[in-house]
């Protein structure tokens, strides 16, 4: 399958020789070079899929209804798995193992540069947004566990910028410097445990908040009993927010091929199984957390789910713990997103050359410094990269896989995969335009 995987990746450490339909590492000095296990790869992919977007899915369910949300989530997750299937199919047919190389195969060097720039912009935007969230939320998450006498305006742990710099240097930088994405399987499994913890807390706290919601001095909101009935289908102007939220919640395509390269005995079938397991488990966690979050607050669920618990369960230890767990999960996702960004930058600057610790380290420091500066000095980075994300995310998730398959594959247009590729492109354009309109509309409303 792949004769020289190291040429396309950041030092995979082995070469691959075709053996029938399956591929196996070459023996090196009598010992077999072993790659990442299937479960380690699955945890890495799940970590790439799940992030802070899980906090907004209950809001999406409130605006689409339980059945409507479930159908949309199933469709989006299936399309994400199918687009990855097309990418892996092309890689297997053309002896290619990177997203950038697929762009080059389809449209020569301009295609390679386009894909690399898209990945770089998308992942820098995602990392900056995650660090911005950490800067904003970490002080409150830490001080929530402390008494009022311990906290104060002069305390260093109440300064989001200081905390952000510290966690970047202590946690993100060492993990980002690792040469292989497979090494992040341990931290990714920890991040997935944090997401499971969040889901369990959402389920448990469903019975801690009564409906109708209680009225007190800090809450000027009440629900009548009829509003405690869950809606199966909902169609409103806010329903447009649901599809982009779901689509971006399953974006992991920039990490798929690097994970594929380092998978032990990499084959399309093996990587497709890893993908299916990752997307299925993410789907289950998304659906359960969204459902019980919605059944807790119904139509008054906040756009960020944890804000509702802050209102009705102030200083609840379990809620404060889950907030900290989500922040840690987001923190551990940053090094994983950094890997494809660094790989794209090295491809743009050096081409397909052998691994070099010097350039590896310089590119790592450059990207993290840029991301850190953006998170610290841009006032509202989520809006800035919202427009970029609505275009680059859609391209990587839907448009590019479909477009590359139609260009590279020799199958007739009426074949099943070609028809699916066309459908992916159409869906991508619709979701991209819809996302952009939603963001612009929210800006106009905010003026």
GROMACS .gro file of C-alpha atoms in nm, residues 87-390:
model
  304
   87UNK     CA    1  -1.047   1.007   0.190
   88UNK     CA    2  -0.921   0.664   0.296
   89UNK     CA    3  -1.037   0.511  -0.033
   90UNK     CA    4  -0.836   0.767  -0.231
   91UNK     CA    5  -0.530   0.720  -0.010
   92UNK     CA    6  -0.549   0.344  -0.060
   93UNK     CA    7  -0.590   0.368  -0.439
   94UNK     CA    8  -0.325   0.632  -0.503
   95UNK     CA    9  -0.064   0.527  -0.246
   96UNK     CA   10  -0.105   0.861  -0.064
   97UNK     CA   11  -0.128   0.921   0.309
   98UNK     CA   12  -0.181   1.292   0.368
   99UNK     CA   13  -0.464   1.539   0.303
  100UNK     CA   14  -0.218   1.778   0.137
  101UNK     CA   15  -0.095   1.506  -0.101
  102UNK     CA   16  -0.455   1.438  -0.204
  103UNK     CA   17  -0.488   1.806  -0.295
  104UNK     CA   18  -0.171   1.780  -0.502
  105UNK     CA   19  -0.294   1.464  -0.676
  106UNK     CA   20  -0.620   1.639  -0.766
  107UNK     CA   21  -0.499   1.990  -0.859
  108UNK     CA   22  -0.119   1.970  -0.861
  109UNK     CA   23   0.081   2.208  -0.642
  110UNK     CA   24  -0.199   2.472  -0.607
  111UNK     CA   25  -0.422   2.200  -0.460
  112UNK     CA   26  -0.155   2.102  -0.210
  113UNK     CA   27  -0.101   2.464  -0.103
  114UNK     CA   28  -0.478   2.520  -0.077
  115UNK     CA   29  -0.530   2.221   0.153
  116UNK     CA   30  -0.225   2.303   0.368
  117UNK     CA   31  -0.337   2.665   0.409
  118UNK     CA   32  -0.693   2.554   0.491
  119UNK     CA   33  -0.569   2.311   0.757
  120UNK     CA   34  -0.332   2.571   0.901
  121UNK     CA   35  -0.600   2.842   0.923
  122UNK     CA   36  -0.865   2.605   1.060
  123UNK     CA   37  -0.642   2.454   1.329
  124UNK     CA   38  -0.484   2.783   1.435
  125UNK     CA   39  -0.835   2.922   1.467
  126UNK     CA   40  -0.952   2.621   1.669
  127UNK     CA   41  -0.649   2.629   1.900
  128UNK     CA   42  -0.686   3.005   1.953
  129UNK     CA   43  -1.054   2.965   2.035
  130UNK     CA   44  -0.982   2.685   2.284
  131UNK     CA   45  -0.710   2.888   2.455
  132UNK     CA   46  -0.942   3.188   2.463
  133UNK     CA   47  -1.202   2.973   2.641
  134UNK     CA   48  -0.937   2.859   2.888
  135UNK     CA   49  -0.828   3.217   2.954
  136UNK     CA   50  -1.189   3.322   3.018
  137UNK     CA   51  -1.308   3.025   3.222
  138UNK     CA   52  -1.007   2.898   3.420
  139UNK     CA   53  -1.004   3.174   3.689
  140UNK     CA   54  -1.371   3.117   3.774
  141UNK     CA   55  -1.327   2.738   3.769
  142UNK     CA   56  -1.038   2.759   4.018
  143UNK     CA   57  -1.177   3.026   4.250
  144UNK     CA   58  -1.509   2.840   4.265
  145UNK     CA   59  -1.343   2.583   4.493
  146UNK     CA   60  -1.198   2.851   4.724
  147UNK     CA   61  -1.351   3.052   5.004
  148UNK     CA   62  -1.411   3.425   4.961
  149UNK     CA   63  -1.122   3.498   5.204
  150UNK     CA   64  -0.875   3.313   4.982
  151UNK     CA   65  -0.962   3.500   4.663
  152UNK     CA   66  -0.895   3.861   4.585
  153UNK     CA   67  -0.814   4.100   4.297
  154UNK     CA   68  -0.439   4.063   4.351
  155UNK     CA   69  -0.428   3.682   4.339
  156UNK     CA   70  -0.230   3.548   4.042
  157UNK     CA   71  -0.466   3.253   3.987
  158UNK     CA   72  -0.749   3.496   3.914
  159UNK     CA   73  -0.559   3.633   3.613
  160UNK     CA   74  -0.663   3.440   3.303
  161UNK     CA   75  -0.360   3.549   3.100
  162UNK     CA   76  -0.111   3.426   3.361
  163UNK     CA   77  -0.293   3.094   3.393
  164UNK     CA   78  -0.304   3.055   3.016
  165UNK     CA   79   0.070   3.113   2.977
  166UNK     CA   80   0.145   2.867   3.258
  167UNK     CA   81  -0.070   2.582   3.124
  168UNK     CA   82   0.064   2.641   2.772
  169UNK     CA   83   0.425   2.611   2.892
  170UNK     CA   84   0.365   2.326   3.138
  171UNK     CA   85   0.108   2.113   2.953
  172UNK     CA   86   0.059   2.212   2.588
  173UNK     CA   87   0.421   2.272   2.485
  174UNK     CA   88   0.567   1.937   2.605
  175UNK     CA   89   0.280   1.744   2.442
  176UNK     CA   90   0.304   1.947   2.121
  177UNK     CA   91   0.677   1.873   2.093
  178UNK     CA   92   0.614   1.498   2.071
  179UNK     CA   93   0.717   1.375   1.724
  180UNK     CA   94   0.431   1.125   1.685
  181UNK     CA   95   0.059   1.182   1.719
  182UNK     CA   96   0.023   0.826   1.854
  183UNK     CA   97   0.197   0.934   2.177
  184UNK     CA   98  -0.108   1.149   2.255
  185UNK     CA   99  -0.330   0.842   2.293
  186UNK     CA  100  -0.290   0.847   2.672
  187UNK     CA  101  -0.389   1.213   2.711
  188UNK     CA  102  -0.672   1.162   2.462
  189UNK     CA  103  -0.813   0.876   2.668
  190UNK     CA  104  -0.803   1.106   2.971
  191UNK     CA  105  -0.987   1.377   2.778
  192UNK     CA  106  -1.254   1.125   2.677
  193UNK     CA  107  -1.297   1.024   3.043
  194UNK     CA  108  -1.355   1.392   3.125
  195UNK     CA  109  -1.626   1.405   2.857
  196UNK     CA  110  -1.788   1.091   3.002
  197UNK     CA  111  -1.778   1.254   3.345
  198UNK     CA  112  -1.955   1.560   3.201
  199UNK     CA  113  -2.224   1.336   3.050
  200UNK     CA  114  -2.279   1.146   3.376
  201UNK     CA  115  -2.312   1.472   3.573
  202UNK     CA  116  -2.567   1.607   3.322
  203UNK     CA  117  -2.772   1.288   3.363
  204UNK     CA  118  -2.750   1.294   3.745
  205UNK     CA  119  -2.833   1.665   3.777
  206UNK     CA  120  -3.151   1.618   3.574
  207UNK     CA  121  -3.322   1.522   3.901
  208UNK     CA  122  -3.159   1.799   4.108
  209UNK     CA  123  -3.338   2.086   3.931
  210UNK     CA  124  -3.718   2.074   3.947
  211UNK     CA  125  -3.950   2.178   3.668
  212UNK     CA  126  -4.103   2.439   3.672
  213UNK     CA  127  -3.773   2.608   3.752
  214UNK     CA  128  -3.754   2.761   4.102
  215UNK     CA  129  -3.797   3.136   4.141
  216UNK     CA  130  -3.563   3.328   4.367
  217UNK     CA  131  -3.403   3.667   4.394
  218UNK     CA  132  -3.144   3.595   4.129
  219UNK     CA  133  -3.378   3.433   3.879
  220UNK     CA  134  -3.644   3.639   3.702
  221UNK     CA  135  -3.759   3.340   3.502
  222UNK     CA  136  -4.035   3.092   3.563
  223UNK     CA  137  -4.178   2.803   3.372
  224UNK     CA  138  -4.535   2.689   3.370
  225UNK     CA  139  -4.609   2.319   3.377
  226UNK     CA  140  -4.685   2.303   3.004
  227UNK     CA  141  -4.332   2.418   2.930
  228UNK     CA  142  -4.200   2.109   3.107
  229UNK     CA  143  -4.321   1.893   2.818
  230UNK     CA  144  -4.039   1.796   2.580
  231UNK     CA  145  -4.090   1.887   2.214
  232UNK     CA  146  -4.030   1.622   1.950
  233UNK     CA  147  -3.996   1.858   1.652
  234UNK     CA  148  -3.922   2.231   1.661
  235UNK     CA  149  -3.877   2.465   1.365
  236UNK     CA  150  -3.779   2.827   1.428
  237UNK     CA  151  -3.525   3.086   1.317
  238UNK     CA  152  -3.286   2.948   1.580
  239UNK     CA  153  -3.302   2.601   1.425
  240UNK     CA  154  -3.048   2.723   1.170
  241UNK     CA  155  -2.784   2.719   1.446
  242UNK     CA  156  -2.823   2.343   1.493
  243UNK     CA  157  -2.677   2.212   1.167
  244UNK     CA  158  -2.352   2.415   1.180
  245UNK     CA  159  -2.306   2.323   1.546
  246UNK     CA  160  -2.342   1.953   1.470
  247UNK     CA  161  -2.128   1.966   1.157
  248UNK     CA  162  -1.837   2.127   1.337
  249UNK     CA  163  -1.881   1.887   1.630
  250UNK     CA  164  -1.772   1.601   1.404
  251UNK     CA  165  -1.479   1.772   1.231
  252UNK     CA  166  -1.172   1.550   1.275
  253UNK     CA  167  -1.052   1.513   0.918
  254UNK     CA  168  -0.721   1.694   0.963
  255UNK     CA  169  -0.618   1.435   1.224
  256UNK     CA  170  -0.748   1.124   1.044
  257UNK     CA  171  -0.461   1.070   0.802
  258UNK     CA  172  -0.178   1.142   1.052
  259UNK     CA  173  -0.344   0.891   1.286
  260UNK     CA  174  -0.376   0.648   0.992
  261UNK     CA  175  -0.003   0.678   0.921
  262UNK     CA  176   0.094   0.573   1.272
  263UNK     CA  177  -0.164   0.298   1.313
  264UNK     CA  178  -0.015  -0.047   1.372
  265UNK     CA  179  -0.050  -0.251   1.049
  266UNK     CA  180  -0.233   0.036   0.873
  267UNK     CA  181  -0.503  -0.069   0.629
  268UNK     CA  182  -0.811   0.110   0.508
  269UNK     CA  183  -1.040  -0.142   0.678
  270UNK     CA  184  -0.855  -0.109   1.010
  271UNK     CA  185  -0.864   0.271   1.001
  272UNK     CA  186  -1.228   0.272   0.892
  273UNK     CA  187  -1.309   0.059   1.198
  274UNK     CA  188  -1.122   0.308   1.418
  275UNK     CA  189  -1.320   0.591   1.257
  276UNK     CA  190  -1.655   0.417   1.298
  277UNK     CA  191  -1.589   0.338   1.666
  278UNK     CA  192  -1.476   0.696   1.735
  279UNK     CA  193  -1.773   0.858   1.562
  280UNK     CA  194  -2.021   0.612   1.717
  281UNK     CA  195  -1.895   0.670   2.074
  282UNK     CA  196  -1.888   1.046   2.015
  283UNK     CA  197  -2.244   1.025   1.878
  284UNK     CA  198  -2.363   0.842   2.193
  285UNK     CA  199  -2.195   1.090   2.429
  286UNK     CA  200  -2.331   1.385   2.230
  287UNK     CA  201  -2.686   1.248   2.222
  288UNK     CA  202  -2.706   1.157   2.592
  289UNK     CA  203  -2.556   1.485   2.717
  290UNK     CA  204  -2.775   1.691   2.481
  291UNK     CA  205  -3.091   1.499   2.575
  292UNK     CA  206  -3.056   1.523   2.952
  293UNK     CA  207  -2.933   1.883   2.932
  294UNK     CA  208  -3.247   1.969   2.737
  295UNK     CA  209  -3.475   1.770   2.972
  296UNK     CA  210  -3.330   1.970   3.263
  297UNK     CA  211  -3.401   2.321   3.132
  298UNK     CA  212  -3.632   2.258   2.833
  299UNK     CA  213  -3.688   2.570   2.623
  300UNK     CA  214  -3.479   2.781   2.863
  301UNK     CA  215  -3.157   2.588   2.815
  302UNK     CA  216  -2.859   2.821   2.780
  303UNK     CA  217  -2.647   2.833   2.463
  304UNK     CA  218  -2.365   2.713   2.691
  305UNK     CA  219  -2.518   2.439   2.905
  306UNK     CA  220  -2.310   2.491   3.220
  307UNK     CA  221  -2.442   2.848   3.261
  308UNK     CA  222  -2.781   2.707   3.356
  309UNK     CA  223  -2.630   2.500   3.636
  310UNK     CA  224  -2.444   2.807   3.764
  311UNK     CA  225  -2.780   2.984   3.797
  312UNK     CA  226  -2.979   2.712   3.973
  313UNK     CA  227  -2.702   2.518   4.148
  314UNK     CA  228  -2.452   2.786   4.253
  315UNK     CA  229  -2.126   2.656   4.404
  316UNK     CA  230  -2.234   2.294   4.353
  317UNK     CA  231  -1.917   2.088   4.392
  318UNK     CA  232  -2.010   1.839   4.118
  319UNK     CA  233  -2.094   2.116   3.870
  320UNK     CA  234  -1.772   2.302   3.950
  321UNK     CA  235  -1.579   1.977   3.908
  322UNK     CA  236  -1.731   1.907   3.569
  323UNK     CA  237  -1.653   2.262   3.454
  324UNK     CA  238  -1.289   2.203   3.545
  325UNK     CA  239  -1.299   1.863   3.369
  326UNK     CA  240  -1.430   2.020   3.047
  327UNK     CA  241  -1.154   2.281   3.058
  328UNK     CA  242  -0.894   2.006   3.106
  329UNK     CA  243  -1.042   1.813   2.812
  330UNK     CA  244  -1.021   2.126   2.596
  331UNK     CA  245  -0.663   2.180   2.712
  332UNK     CA  246  -0.562   1.825   2.615
  333UNK     CA  247  -0.723   1.868   2.272
  334UNK     CA  248  -0.494   2.160   2.179
  335UNK     CA  249  -0.176   1.947   2.125
  336UNK     CA  250  -0.376   1.708   1.907
  337UNK     CA  251  -0.501   1.993   1.686
  338UNK     CA  252  -0.149   2.135   1.681
  339UNK     CA  253  -0.006   1.824   1.512
  340UNK     CA  254  -0.181   1.864   1.170
  341UNK     CA  255  -0.119   2.241   1.181
  342UNK     CA  256   0.255   2.189   1.232
  343UNK     CA  257   0.262   1.924   0.962
  344UNK     CA  258   0.089   2.161   0.715
  345UNK     CA  259   0.330   2.443   0.801
  346UNK     CA  260   0.634   2.218   0.749
  347UNK     CA  261   0.494   2.103   0.415
  348UNK     CA  262   0.449   2.464   0.302
  349UNK     CA  263   0.797   2.570   0.419
  350UNK     CA  264   1.014   2.263   0.357
  351UNK     CA  265   0.822   2.031   0.133
  352UNK     CA  266   0.839   1.655   0.182
  353UNK     CA  267   1.177   1.624   0.350
  354UNK     CA  268   1.312   1.401   0.623
  355UNK     CA  269   1.227   1.467   0.983
  356UNK     CA  270   1.437   1.737   1.151
  357UNK     CA  271   1.419   1.814   1.523
  358UNK     CA  272   1.530   2.172   1.453
  359UNK     CA  273   1.245   2.256   1.215
  360UNK     CA  274   1.004   2.046   1.421
  361UNK     CA  275   1.082   2.254   1.732
  362UNK     CA  276   1.089   2.591   1.554
  363UNK     CA  277   0.753   2.533   1.387
  364UNK     CA  278   0.606   2.416   1.719
  365UNK     CA  279   0.721   2.731   1.899
  366UNK     CA  280   0.605   2.955   1.613
  367UNK     CA  281   0.251   2.811   1.602
  368UNK     CA  282   0.204   2.807   1.980
  369UNK     CA  283   0.338   3.161   2.015
  370UNK     CA  284   0.102   3.286   1.743
  371UNK     CA  285  -0.195   3.102   1.895
  372UNK     CA  286  -0.111   3.230   2.244
  373UNK     CA  287  -0.083   3.592   2.123
  374UNK     CA  288  -0.417   3.567   1.944
  375UNK     CA  289  -0.589   3.421   2.252
  376UNK     CA  290  -0.444   3.693   2.478
  377UNK     CA  291  -0.478   4.009   2.270
  378UNK     CA  292  -0.779   3.958   2.040
  379UNK     CA  293  -1.088   4.078   2.235
  380UNK     CA  294  -1.335   3.821   2.103
  381UNK     CA  295  -1.153   3.561   1.898
  382UNK     CA  296  -1.454   3.335   1.864
  383UNK     CA  297  -1.625   3.589   1.638
  384UNK     CA  298  -1.309   3.651   1.438
  385UNK     CA  299  -1.255   3.285   1.361
  386UNK     CA  300  -1.626   3.212   1.336
  387UNK     CA  301  -1.627   3.331   0.976
  388UNK     CA  302  -1.305   3.146   0.895
  389UNK     CA  303  -1.428   2.833   1.068
  390UNK     CA  304  -1.757   2.832   0.881
   0.00000   0.00000   0.00000
